[in-house]
Amino acid sequence: YLTMNKKIRIKIKKNVKYSICSCGYSEKLPYCDNKHRQYNQKHNTDYKSVKIYPVENTCIELSCSRWNDQDNE
């Protein structure tokens, strides 16, 4: 089935490292809260957070197909 991915726009600051959720289970979307670690162990998967380290202050729009799927499992 086809669903619309949740889109989140955030401001990010220069020289600050951000960890972005890729598994869809974080309670702090779009930021990673390491819920993927427990999910990985239980389901033999290898989700990791996506690291962003901007060189200037900016806004970005993020989207991930997994951000909607967690309710279906």
PDB file of C-alpha atoms in Angstrom:
ATOM      1  CA  TYR A   1       0.000   0.000   0.000  1.00  0.00           C
ATOM      2  CA  LEU A   2       1.046   3.594  -0.536  1.00  0.00           C
ATOM      3  CA  THR A   3       1.037   6.131   2.295  1.00  0.00           C
ATOM      4  CA  MET A   4       2.170   9.714   2.539  1.00  0.00           C
ATOM      5  CA  ASN A   5       5.386  10.039   4.508  1.00  0.00           C
ATOM      6  CA  LYS A   6       5.309  12.315   7.505  1.00  0.00           C
ATOM      7  CA  LYS A   7       7.342  15.461   6.790  1.00  0.00           C
ATOM      8  CA  ILE A   8       8.990  17.462   9.543  1.00  0.00           C
ATOM      9  CA  ARG A   9      10.760  20.793   9.096  1.00  0.00           C
ATOM     10  CA  ILE A  10      13.443  21.681  11.637  1.00  0.00           C
ATOM     11  CA  LYS A  11      16.003  24.411  12.198  1.00  0.00           C
ATOM     12  CA  ILE A  12      19.507  23.090  12.678  1.00  0.00           C
ATOM     13  CA  LYS A  13      22.511  24.943  14.001  1.00  0.00           C
ATOM     14  CA  LYS A  14      25.994  25.181  12.619  1.00  0.00           C
ATOM     15  CA  ASN A  15      28.520  22.687  14.050  1.00  0.00           C
ATOM     16  CA  VAL A  16      25.944  20.752  16.099  1.00  0.00           C
ATOM     17  CA  LYS A  17      25.618  17.006  15.468  1.00  0.00           C
ATOM     18  CA  TYR A  18      22.033  15.780  15.035  1.00  0.00           C
ATOM     19  CA  SER A  19      20.909  12.148  15.140  1.00  0.00           C
ATOM     20  CA  ILE A  20      17.810  11.601  13.015  1.00  0.00           C
ATOM     21  CA  CYS A  21      15.504   8.608  13.435  1.00  0.00           C
ATOM     22  CA  SER A  22      15.417   6.089  10.597  1.00  0.00           C
ATOM     23  CA  CYS A  23      13.443   3.275  12.273  1.00  0.00           C
ATOM     24  CA  GLY A  24      10.216   5.156  13.024  1.00  0.00           C
ATOM     25  CA  TYR A  25      10.013   4.146  16.687  1.00  0.00           C
ATOM     26  CA  SER A  26      11.474   7.251  18.320  1.00  0.00           C
ATOM     27  CA  GLU A  27       9.174   9.132  20.663  1.00  0.00           C
ATOM     28  CA  LYS A  28      11.086  12.315  19.772  1.00  0.00           C
ATOM     29  CA  LEU A  29      10.680  12.374  15.972  1.00  0.00           C
ATOM     30  CA  PRO A  30      12.502  13.417  13.953  1.00  0.00           C
ATOM     31  CA  TYR A  31      15.302  12.914  16.485  1.00  0.00           C
ATOM     32  CA  CYS A  32      16.660   9.505  17.426  1.00  0.00           C
ATOM     33  CA  ASP A  33      16.088   8.288  20.996  1.00  0.00           C
ATOM     34  CA  ASN A  34      17.849   4.930  20.383  1.00  0.00           C
ATOM     35  CA  LYS A  35      14.641   2.865  20.281  1.00  0.00           C
ATOM     36  CA  HIS A  36      16.141   1.176  17.197  1.00  0.00           C
ATOM     37  CA  ARG A  37      18.573  -0.729  19.402  1.00  0.00           C
ATOM     38  CA  GLN A  38      15.830  -2.723  21.122  1.00  0.00           C
ATOM     39  CA  TYR A  39      13.944  -3.148  17.835  1.00  0.00           C
ATOM     40  CA  ASN A  40      17.110  -4.394  16.105  1.00  0.00           C
ATOM     41  CA  GLN A  41      17.698  -7.046  18.764  1.00  0.00           C
ATOM     42  CA  LYS A  42      14.117  -8.272  18.680  1.00  0.00           C
ATOM     43  CA  HIS A  43      13.723  -8.318  14.870  1.00  0.00           C
ATOM     44  CA  ASN A  44      17.303  -8.992  13.739  1.00  0.00           C
ATOM     45  CA  THR A  45      17.470  -5.693  11.833  1.00  0.00           C
ATOM     46  CA  ASP A  46      20.194  -3.081  11.573  1.00  0.00           C
ATOM     47  CA  TYR A  47      18.548   0.339  11.870  1.00  0.00           C
ATOM     48  CA  LYS A  48      20.856   3.221  12.739  1.00  0.00           C
ATOM     49  CA  SER A  49      20.296   6.912  13.194  1.00  0.00           C
ATOM     50  CA  VAL A  50      21.232   9.287  10.397  1.00  0.00           C
ATOM     51  CA  LYS A  51      23.862  11.802  11.484  1.00  0.00           C
ATOM     52  CA  ILE A  52      23.703  15.411  10.299  1.00  0.00           C
ATOM     53  CA  TYR A  53      26.475  17.893  11.056  1.00  0.00           C
ATOM     54  CA  PRO A  54      25.659  21.219   9.333  1.00  0.00           C
ATOM     55  CA  VAL A  55      28.347  23.744   8.436  1.00  0.00           C
ATOM     56  CA  GLU A  56      25.870  26.631   8.676  1.00  0.00           C
ATOM     57  CA  ASN A  57      22.574  27.425  10.379  1.00  0.00           C
ATOM     58  CA  THR A  58      19.721  26.301   8.155  1.00  0.00           C
ATOM     59  CA  CYS A  59      16.264  24.725   7.959  1.00  0.00           C
ATOM     60  CA  ILE A  60      15.719  21.273   6.532  1.00  0.00           C
ATOM     61  CA  GLU A  61      12.664  19.200   5.737  1.00  0.00           C
ATOM     62  CA  LEU A  62      12.887  15.548   6.676  1.00  0.00           C
ATOM     63  CA  SER A  63      10.795  12.606   5.594  1.00  0.00           C
ATOM     64  CA  CYS A  64      11.123   8.880   6.194  1.00  0.00           C
ATOM     65  CA  SER A  65       8.893   6.055   5.008  1.00  0.00           C
ATOM     66  CA  ARG A  66       9.338   4.336   8.393  1.00  0.00           C
ATOM     67  CA  TRP A  67       7.808   7.240  10.328  1.00  0.00           C
ATOM     68  CA  ASN A  68       4.315   6.003   9.454  1.00  0.00           C
ATOM     69  CA  ASP A  69       4.879   2.236   9.440  1.00  0.00           C
ATOM     70  CA  GLN A  70       5.475   1.610  13.149  1.00  0.00           C
ATOM     71  CA  ASP A  71       1.734   1.587  13.915  1.00  0.00           C
ATOM     72  CA  ASN A  72       1.279  -1.350  11.529  1.00  0.00           C
ATOM     73  CA  GLU A  73       3.607  -3.817  13.269  1.00  0.00           C
TER      74      GLU A  73
END
